[in-house]
PDB file of N, CA, C and O in Angstrom:
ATOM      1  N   UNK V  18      20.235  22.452 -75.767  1.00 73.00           N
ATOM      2  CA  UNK V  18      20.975  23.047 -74.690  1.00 73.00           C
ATOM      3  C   UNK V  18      20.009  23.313 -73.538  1.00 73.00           C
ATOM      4  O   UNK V  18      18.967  23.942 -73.725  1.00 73.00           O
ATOM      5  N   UNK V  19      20.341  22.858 -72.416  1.00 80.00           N
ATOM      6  CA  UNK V  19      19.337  23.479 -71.278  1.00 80.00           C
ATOM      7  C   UNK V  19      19.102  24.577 -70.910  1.00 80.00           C
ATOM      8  O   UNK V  19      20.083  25.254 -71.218  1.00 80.00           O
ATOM      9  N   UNK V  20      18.141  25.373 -70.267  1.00 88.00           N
ATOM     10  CA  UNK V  20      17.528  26.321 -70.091  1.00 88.00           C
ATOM     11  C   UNK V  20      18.828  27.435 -69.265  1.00 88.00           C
ATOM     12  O   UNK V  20      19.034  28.610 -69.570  1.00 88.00           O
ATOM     13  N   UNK V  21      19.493  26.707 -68.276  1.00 91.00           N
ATOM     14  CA  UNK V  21      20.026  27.609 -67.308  1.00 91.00           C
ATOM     15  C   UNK V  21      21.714  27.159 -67.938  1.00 91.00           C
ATOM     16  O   UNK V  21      22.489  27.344 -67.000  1.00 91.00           O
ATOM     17  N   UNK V  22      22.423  26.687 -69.091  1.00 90.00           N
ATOM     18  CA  UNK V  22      23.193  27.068 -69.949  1.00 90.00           C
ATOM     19  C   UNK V  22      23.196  28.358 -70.703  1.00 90.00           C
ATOM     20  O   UNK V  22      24.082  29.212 -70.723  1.00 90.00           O
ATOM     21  N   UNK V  23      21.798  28.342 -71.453  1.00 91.00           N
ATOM     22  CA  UNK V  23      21.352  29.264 -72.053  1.00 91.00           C
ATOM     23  C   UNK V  23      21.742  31.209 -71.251  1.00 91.00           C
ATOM     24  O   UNK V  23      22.349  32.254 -71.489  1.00 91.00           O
ATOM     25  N   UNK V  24      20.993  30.649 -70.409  1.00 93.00           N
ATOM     26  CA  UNK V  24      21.333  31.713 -70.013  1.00 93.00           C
ATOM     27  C   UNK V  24      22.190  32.670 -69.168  1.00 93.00           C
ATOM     28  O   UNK V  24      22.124  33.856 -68.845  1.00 93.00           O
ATOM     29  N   UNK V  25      23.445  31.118 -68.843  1.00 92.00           N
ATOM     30  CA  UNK V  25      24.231  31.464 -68.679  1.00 92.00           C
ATOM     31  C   UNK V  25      25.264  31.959 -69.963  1.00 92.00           C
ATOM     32  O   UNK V  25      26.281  32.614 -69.734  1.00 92.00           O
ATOM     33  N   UNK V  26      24.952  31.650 -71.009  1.00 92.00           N
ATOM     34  CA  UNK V  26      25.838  32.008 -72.470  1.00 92.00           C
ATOM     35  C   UNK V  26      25.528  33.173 -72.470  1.00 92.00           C
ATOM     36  O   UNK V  26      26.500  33.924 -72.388  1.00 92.00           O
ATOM     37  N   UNK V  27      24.103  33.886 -72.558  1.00 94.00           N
ATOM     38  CA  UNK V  27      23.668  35.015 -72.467  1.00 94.00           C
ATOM     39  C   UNK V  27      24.459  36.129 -71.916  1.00 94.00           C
ATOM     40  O   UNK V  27      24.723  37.285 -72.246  1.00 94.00           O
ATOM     41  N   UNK V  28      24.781  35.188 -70.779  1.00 94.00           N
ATOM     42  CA  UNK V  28      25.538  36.323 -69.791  1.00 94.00           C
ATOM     43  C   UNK V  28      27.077  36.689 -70.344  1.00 94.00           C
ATOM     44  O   UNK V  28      27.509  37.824 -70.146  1.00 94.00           O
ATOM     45  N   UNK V  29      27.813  35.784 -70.977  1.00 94.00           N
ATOM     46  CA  UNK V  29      28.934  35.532 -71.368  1.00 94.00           C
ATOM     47  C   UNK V  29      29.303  36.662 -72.375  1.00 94.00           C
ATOM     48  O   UNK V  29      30.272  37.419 -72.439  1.00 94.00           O
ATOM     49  N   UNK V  30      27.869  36.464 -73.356  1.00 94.00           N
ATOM     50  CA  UNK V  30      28.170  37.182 -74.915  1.00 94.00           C
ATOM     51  C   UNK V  30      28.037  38.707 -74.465  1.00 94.00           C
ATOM     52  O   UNK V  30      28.343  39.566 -75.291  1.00 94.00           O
ATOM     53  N   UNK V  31      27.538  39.139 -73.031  1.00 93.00           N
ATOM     54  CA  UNK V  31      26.967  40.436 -72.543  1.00 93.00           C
ATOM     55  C   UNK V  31      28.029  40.575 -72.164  1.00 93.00           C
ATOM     56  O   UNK V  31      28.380  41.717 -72.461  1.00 93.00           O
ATOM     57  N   UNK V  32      29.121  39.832 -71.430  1.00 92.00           N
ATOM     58  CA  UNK V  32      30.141  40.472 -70.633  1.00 92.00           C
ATOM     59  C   UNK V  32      31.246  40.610 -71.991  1.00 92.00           C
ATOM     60  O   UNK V  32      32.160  41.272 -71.501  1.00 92.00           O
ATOM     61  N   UNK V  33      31.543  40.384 -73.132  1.00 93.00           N
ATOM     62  CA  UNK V  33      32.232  40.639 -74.234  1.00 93.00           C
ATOM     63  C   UNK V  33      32.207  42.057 -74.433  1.00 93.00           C
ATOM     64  O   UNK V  33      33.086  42.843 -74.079  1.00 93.00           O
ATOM     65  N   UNK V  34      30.679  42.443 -75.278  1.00 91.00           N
ATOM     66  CA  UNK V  34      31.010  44.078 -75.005  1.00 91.00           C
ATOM     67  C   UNK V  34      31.379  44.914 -73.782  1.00 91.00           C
ATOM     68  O   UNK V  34      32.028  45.945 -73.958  1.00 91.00           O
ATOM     69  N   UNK V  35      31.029  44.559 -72.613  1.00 91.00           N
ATOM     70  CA  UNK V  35      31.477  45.311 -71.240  1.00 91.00           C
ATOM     71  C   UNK V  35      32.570  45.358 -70.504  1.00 91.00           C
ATOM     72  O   UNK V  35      32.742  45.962 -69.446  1.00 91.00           O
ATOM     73  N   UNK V  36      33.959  44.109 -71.638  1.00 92.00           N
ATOM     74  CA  UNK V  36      35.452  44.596 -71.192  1.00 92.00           C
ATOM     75  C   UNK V  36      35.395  45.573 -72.010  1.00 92.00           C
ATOM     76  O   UNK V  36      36.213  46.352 -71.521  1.00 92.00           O
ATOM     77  N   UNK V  37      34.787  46.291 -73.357  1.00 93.00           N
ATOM     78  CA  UNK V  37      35.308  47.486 -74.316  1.00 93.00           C
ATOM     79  C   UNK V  37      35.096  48.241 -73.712  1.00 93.00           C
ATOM     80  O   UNK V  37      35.981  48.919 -73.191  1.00 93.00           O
ATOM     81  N   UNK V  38      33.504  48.491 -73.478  1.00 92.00           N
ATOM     82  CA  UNK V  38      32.582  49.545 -73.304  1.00 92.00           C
ATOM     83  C   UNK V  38      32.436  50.163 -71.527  1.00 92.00           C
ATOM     84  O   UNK V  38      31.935  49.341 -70.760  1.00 92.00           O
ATOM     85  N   UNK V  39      32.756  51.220 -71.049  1.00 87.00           N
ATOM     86  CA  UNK V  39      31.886  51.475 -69.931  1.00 87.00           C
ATOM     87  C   UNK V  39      30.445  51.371 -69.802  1.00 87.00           C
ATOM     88  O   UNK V  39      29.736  52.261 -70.271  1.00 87.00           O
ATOM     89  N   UNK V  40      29.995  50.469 -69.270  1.00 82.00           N
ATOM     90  CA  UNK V  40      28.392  50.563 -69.241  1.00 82.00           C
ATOM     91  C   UNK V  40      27.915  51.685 -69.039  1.00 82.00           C
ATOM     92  O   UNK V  40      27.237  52.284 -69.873  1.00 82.00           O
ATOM     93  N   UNK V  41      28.334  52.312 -67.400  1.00 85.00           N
ATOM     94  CA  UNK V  41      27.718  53.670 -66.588  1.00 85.00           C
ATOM     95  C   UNK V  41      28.168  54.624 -67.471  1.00 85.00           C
ATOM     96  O   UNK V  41      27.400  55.568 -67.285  1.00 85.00           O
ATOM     97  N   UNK V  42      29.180  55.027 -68.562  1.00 88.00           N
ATOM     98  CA  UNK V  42      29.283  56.452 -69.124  1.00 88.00           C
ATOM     99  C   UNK V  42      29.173  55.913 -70.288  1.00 88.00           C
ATOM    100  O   UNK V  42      28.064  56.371 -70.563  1.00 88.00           O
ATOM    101  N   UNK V  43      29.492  55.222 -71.298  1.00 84.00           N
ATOM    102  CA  UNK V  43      29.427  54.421 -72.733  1.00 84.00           C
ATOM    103  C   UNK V  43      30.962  54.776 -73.364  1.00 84.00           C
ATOM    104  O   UNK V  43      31.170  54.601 -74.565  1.00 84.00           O
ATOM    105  N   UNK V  44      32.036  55.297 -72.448  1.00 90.00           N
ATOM    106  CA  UNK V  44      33.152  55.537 -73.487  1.00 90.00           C
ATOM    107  C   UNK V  44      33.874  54.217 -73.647  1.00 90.00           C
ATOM    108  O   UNK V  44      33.734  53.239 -72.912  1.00 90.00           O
ATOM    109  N   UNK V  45      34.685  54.317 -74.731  1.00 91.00           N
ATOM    110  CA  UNK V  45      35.473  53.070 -75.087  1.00 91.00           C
ATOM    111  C   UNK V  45      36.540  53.160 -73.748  1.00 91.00           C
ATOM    112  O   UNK V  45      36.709  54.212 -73.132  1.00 91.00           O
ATOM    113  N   UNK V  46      37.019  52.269 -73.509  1.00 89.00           N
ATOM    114  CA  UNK V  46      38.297  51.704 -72.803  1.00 89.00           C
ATOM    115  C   UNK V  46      39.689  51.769 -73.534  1.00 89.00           C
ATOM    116  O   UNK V  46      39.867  51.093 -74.547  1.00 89.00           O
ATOM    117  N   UNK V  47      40.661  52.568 -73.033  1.00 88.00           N
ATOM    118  CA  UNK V  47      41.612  52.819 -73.913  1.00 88.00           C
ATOM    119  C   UNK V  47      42.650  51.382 -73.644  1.00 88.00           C
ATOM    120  O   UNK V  47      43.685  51.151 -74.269  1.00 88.00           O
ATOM    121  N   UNK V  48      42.094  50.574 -72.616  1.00 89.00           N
ATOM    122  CA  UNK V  48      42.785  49.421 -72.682  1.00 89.00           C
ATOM    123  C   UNK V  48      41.654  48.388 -72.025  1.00 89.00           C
ATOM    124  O   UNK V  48      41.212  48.607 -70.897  1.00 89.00           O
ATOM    125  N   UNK V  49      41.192  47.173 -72.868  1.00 89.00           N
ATOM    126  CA  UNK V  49      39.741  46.658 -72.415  1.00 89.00           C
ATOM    127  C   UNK V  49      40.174  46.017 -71.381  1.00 89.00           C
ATOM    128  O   UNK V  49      41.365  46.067 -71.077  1.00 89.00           O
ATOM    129  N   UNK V  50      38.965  45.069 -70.427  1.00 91.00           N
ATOM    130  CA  UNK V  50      39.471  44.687 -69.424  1.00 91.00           C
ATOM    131  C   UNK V  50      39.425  43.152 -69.902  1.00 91.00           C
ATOM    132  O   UNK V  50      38.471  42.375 -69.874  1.00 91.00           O
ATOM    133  N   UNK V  51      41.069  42.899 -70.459  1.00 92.00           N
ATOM    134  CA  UNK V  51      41.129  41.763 -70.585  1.00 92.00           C
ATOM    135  C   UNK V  51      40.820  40.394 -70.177  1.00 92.00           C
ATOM    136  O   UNK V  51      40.654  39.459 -70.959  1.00 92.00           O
ATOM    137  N   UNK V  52      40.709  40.297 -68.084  1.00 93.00           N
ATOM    138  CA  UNK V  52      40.278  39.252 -68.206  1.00 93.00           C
ATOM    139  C   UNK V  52      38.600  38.506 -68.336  1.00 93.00           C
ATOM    140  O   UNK V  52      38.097  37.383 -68.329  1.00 93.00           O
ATOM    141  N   UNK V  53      38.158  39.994 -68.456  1.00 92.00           N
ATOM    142  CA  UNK V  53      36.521  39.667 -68.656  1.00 92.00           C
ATOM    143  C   UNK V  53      36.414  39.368 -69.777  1.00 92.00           C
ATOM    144  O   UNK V  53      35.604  38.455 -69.940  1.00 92.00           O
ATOM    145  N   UNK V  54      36.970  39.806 -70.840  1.00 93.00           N
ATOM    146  CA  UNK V  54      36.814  39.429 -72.210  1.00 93.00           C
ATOM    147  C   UNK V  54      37.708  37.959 -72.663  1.00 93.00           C
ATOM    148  O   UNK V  54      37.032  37.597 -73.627  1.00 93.00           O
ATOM    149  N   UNK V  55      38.473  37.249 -72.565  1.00 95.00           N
ATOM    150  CA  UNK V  55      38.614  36.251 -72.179  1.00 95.00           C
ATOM    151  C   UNK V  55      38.060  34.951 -71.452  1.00 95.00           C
ATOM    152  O   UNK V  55      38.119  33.774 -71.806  1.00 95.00           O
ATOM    153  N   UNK V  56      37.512  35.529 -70.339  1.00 95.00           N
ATOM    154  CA  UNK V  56      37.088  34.943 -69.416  1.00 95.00           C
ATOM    155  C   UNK V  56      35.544  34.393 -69.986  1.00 95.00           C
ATOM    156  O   UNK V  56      35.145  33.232 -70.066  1.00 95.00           O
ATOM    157  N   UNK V  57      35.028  35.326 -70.251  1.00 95.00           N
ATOM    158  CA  UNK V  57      33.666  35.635 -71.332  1.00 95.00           C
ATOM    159  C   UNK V  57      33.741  34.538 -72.588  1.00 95.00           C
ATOM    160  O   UNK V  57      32.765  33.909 -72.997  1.00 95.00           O
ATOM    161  N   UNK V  58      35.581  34.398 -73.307  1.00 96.00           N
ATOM    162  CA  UNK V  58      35.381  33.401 -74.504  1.00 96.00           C
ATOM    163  C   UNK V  58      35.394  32.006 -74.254  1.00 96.00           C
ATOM    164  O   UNK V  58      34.907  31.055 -74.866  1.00 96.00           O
ATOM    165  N   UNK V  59      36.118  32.109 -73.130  1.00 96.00           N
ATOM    166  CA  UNK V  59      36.527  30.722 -72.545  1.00 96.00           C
ATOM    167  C   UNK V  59      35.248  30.156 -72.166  1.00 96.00           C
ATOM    168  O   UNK V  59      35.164  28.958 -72.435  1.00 96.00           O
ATOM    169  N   UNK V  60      34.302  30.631 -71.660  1.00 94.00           N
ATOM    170  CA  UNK V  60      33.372  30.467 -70.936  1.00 94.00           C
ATOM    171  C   UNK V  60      32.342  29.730 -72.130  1.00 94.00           C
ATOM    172  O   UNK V  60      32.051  28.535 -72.175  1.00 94.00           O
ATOM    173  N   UNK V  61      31.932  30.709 -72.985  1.00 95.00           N
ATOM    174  CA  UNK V  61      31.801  30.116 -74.136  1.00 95.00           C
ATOM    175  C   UNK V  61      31.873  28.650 -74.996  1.00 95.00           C
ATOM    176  O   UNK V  61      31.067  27.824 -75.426  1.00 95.00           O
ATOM    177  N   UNK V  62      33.125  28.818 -74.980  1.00 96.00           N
ATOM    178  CA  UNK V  62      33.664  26.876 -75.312  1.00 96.00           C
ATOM    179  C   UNK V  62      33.495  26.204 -74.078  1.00 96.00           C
ATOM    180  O   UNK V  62      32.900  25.157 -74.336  1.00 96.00           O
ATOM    181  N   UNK V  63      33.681  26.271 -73.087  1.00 95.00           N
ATOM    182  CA  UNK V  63      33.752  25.221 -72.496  1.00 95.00           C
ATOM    183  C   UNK V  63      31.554  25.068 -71.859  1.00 95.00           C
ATOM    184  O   UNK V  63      31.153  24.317 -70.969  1.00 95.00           O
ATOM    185  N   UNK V  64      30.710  25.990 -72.663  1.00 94.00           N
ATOM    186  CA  UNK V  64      29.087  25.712 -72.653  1.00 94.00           C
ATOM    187  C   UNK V  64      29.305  24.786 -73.721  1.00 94.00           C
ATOM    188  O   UNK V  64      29.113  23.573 -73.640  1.00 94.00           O
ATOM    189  N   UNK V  65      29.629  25.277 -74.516  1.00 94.00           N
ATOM    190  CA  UNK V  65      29.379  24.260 -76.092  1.00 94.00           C
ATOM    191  C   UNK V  65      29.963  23.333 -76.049  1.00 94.00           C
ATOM    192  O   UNK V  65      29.499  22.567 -76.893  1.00 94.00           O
ATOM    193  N   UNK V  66      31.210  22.658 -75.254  1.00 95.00           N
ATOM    194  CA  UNK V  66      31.661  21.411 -75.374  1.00 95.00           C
ATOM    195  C   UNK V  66      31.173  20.762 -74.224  1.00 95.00           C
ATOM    196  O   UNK V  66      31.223  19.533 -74.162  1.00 95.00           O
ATOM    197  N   UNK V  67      30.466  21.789 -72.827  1.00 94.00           N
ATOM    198  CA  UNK V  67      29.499  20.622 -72.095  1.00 94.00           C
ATOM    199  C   UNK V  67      28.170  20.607 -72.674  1.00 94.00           C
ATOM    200  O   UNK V  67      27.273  19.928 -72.174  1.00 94.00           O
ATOM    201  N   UNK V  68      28.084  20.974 -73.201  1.00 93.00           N
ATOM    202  CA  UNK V  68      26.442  21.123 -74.124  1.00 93.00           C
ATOM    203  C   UNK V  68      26.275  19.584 -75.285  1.00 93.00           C
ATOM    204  O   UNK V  68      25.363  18.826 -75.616  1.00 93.00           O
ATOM    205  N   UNK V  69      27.590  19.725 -75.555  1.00 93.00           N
ATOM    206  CA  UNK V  69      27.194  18.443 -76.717  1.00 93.00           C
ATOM    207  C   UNK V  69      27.693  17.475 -76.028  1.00 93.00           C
ATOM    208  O   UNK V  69      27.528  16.401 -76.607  1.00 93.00           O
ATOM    209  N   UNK V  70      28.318  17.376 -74.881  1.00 94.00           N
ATOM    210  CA  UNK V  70      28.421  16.262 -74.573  1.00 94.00           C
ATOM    211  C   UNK V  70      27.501  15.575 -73.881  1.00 94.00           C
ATOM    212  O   UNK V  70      27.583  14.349 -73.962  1.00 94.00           O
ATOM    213  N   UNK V  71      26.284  16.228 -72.944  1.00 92.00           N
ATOM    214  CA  UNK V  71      25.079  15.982 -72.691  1.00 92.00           C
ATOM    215  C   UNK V  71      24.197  15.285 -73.613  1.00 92.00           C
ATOM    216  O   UNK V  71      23.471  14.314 -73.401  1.00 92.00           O
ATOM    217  N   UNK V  72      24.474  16.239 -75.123  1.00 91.00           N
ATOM    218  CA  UNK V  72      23.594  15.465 -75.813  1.00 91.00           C
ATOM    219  C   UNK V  72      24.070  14.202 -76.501  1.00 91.00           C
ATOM    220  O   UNK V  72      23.290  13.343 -76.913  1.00 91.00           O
ATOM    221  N   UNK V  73      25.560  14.120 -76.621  1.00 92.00           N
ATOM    222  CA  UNK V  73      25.946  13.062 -76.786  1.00 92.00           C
ATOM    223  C   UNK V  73      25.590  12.015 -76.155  1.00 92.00           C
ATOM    224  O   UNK V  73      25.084  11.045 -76.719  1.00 92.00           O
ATOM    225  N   UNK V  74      25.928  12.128 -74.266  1.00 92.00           N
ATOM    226  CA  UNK V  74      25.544  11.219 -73.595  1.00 92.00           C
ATOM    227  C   UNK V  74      24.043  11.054 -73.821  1.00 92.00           C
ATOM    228  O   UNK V  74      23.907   9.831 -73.826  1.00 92.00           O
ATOM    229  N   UNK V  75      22.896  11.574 -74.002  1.00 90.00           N
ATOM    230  CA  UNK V  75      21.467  11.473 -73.924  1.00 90.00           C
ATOM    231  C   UNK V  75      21.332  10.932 -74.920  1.00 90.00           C
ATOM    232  O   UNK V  75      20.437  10.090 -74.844  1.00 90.00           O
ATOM    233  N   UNK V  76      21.913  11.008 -76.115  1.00 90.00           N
ATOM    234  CA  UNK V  76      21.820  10.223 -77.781  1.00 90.00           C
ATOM    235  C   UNK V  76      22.246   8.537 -77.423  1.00 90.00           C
ATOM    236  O   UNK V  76      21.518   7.634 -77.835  1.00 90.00           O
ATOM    237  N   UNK V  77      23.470   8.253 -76.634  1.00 90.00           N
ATOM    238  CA  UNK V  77      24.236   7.190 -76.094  1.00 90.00           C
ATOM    239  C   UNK V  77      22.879   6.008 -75.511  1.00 90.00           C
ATOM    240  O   UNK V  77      22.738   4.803 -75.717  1.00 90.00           O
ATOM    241  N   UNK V  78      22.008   7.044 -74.694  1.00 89.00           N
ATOM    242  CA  UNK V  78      21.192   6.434 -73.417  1.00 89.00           C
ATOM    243  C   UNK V  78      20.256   5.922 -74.270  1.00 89.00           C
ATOM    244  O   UNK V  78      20.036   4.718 -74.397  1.00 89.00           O
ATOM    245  N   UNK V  79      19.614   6.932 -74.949  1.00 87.00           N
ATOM    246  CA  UNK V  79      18.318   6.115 -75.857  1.00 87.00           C
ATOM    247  C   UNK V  79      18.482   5.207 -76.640  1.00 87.00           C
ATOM    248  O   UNK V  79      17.678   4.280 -76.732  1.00 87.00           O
ATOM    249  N   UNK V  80      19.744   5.318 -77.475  1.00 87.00           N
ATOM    250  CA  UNK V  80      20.173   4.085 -78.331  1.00 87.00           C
ATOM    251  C   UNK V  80      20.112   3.069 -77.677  1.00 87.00           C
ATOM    252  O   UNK V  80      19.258   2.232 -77.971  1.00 87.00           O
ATOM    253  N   UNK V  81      20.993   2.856 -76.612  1.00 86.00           N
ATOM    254  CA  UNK V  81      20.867   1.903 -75.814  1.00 86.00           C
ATOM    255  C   UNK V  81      19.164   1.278 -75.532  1.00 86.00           C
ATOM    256  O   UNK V  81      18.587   0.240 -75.856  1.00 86.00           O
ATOM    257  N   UNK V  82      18.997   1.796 -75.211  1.00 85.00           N
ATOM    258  CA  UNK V  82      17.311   1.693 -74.751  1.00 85.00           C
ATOM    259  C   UNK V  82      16.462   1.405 -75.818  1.00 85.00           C
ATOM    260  O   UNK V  82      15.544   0.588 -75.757  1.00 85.00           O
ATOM    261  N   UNK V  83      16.739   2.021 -76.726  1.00 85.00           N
ATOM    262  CA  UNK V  83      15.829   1.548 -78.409  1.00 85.00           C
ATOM    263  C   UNK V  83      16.708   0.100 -78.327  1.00 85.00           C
ATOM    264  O   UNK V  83      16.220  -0.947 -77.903  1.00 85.00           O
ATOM    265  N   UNK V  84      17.756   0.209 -78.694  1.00 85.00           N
ATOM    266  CA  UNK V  84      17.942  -1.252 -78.932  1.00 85.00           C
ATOM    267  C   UNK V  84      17.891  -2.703 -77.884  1.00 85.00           C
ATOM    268  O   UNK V  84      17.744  -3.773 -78.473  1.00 85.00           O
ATOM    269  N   UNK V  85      17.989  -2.724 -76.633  1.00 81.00           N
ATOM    270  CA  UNK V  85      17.287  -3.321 -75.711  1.00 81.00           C
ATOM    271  C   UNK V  85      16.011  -4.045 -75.992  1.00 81.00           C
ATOM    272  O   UNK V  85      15.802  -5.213 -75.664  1.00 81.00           O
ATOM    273  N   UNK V  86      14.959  -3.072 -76.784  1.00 68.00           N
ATOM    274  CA  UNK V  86      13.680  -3.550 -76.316  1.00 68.00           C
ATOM    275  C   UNK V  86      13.700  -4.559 -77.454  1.00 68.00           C
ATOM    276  O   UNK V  86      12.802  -5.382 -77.276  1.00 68.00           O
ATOM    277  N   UNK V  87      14.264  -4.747 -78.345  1.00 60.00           N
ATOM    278  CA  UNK V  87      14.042  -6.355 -79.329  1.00 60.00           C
ATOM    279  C   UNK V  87      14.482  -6.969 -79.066  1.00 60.00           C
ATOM    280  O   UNK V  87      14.417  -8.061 -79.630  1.00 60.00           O
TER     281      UNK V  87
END
């Protein structure tokens, strides 16, 4: 996975607890803020399904290229 995926996931799995939680006081949310927490899962799948498809395509390129050279 690349570097600035990474840490965009980072950011994702951080905004999960922070629809529950108030950051600035720590009380629970008597109703979370749904679309951050959502927004946060979605975000999620759609790293991991551009993530492997990179490496798919990069697996695609070298094959190609290994097999070329005979």
């Amino acid at each position: 996975m690349d570097k600035y995926l990474a840490v965009i996931l980072i950011f994702m799995i951080v905004g999960i607890p922070i629809s529950f939680v108030n950051p600035s006081t720590g009380e629970i949310y008597a109703q979370p803020i749904l679309p951050l927490f959502y927004g946060s899962i979605g975000g999620i799948i759609v790293i991991f399904f551009y993530a492997s498809y990179q490496e798919k395509k990069e697996r695609r390129k070298a094959n190609a290229k290994r097999r070329s050279k005979k």
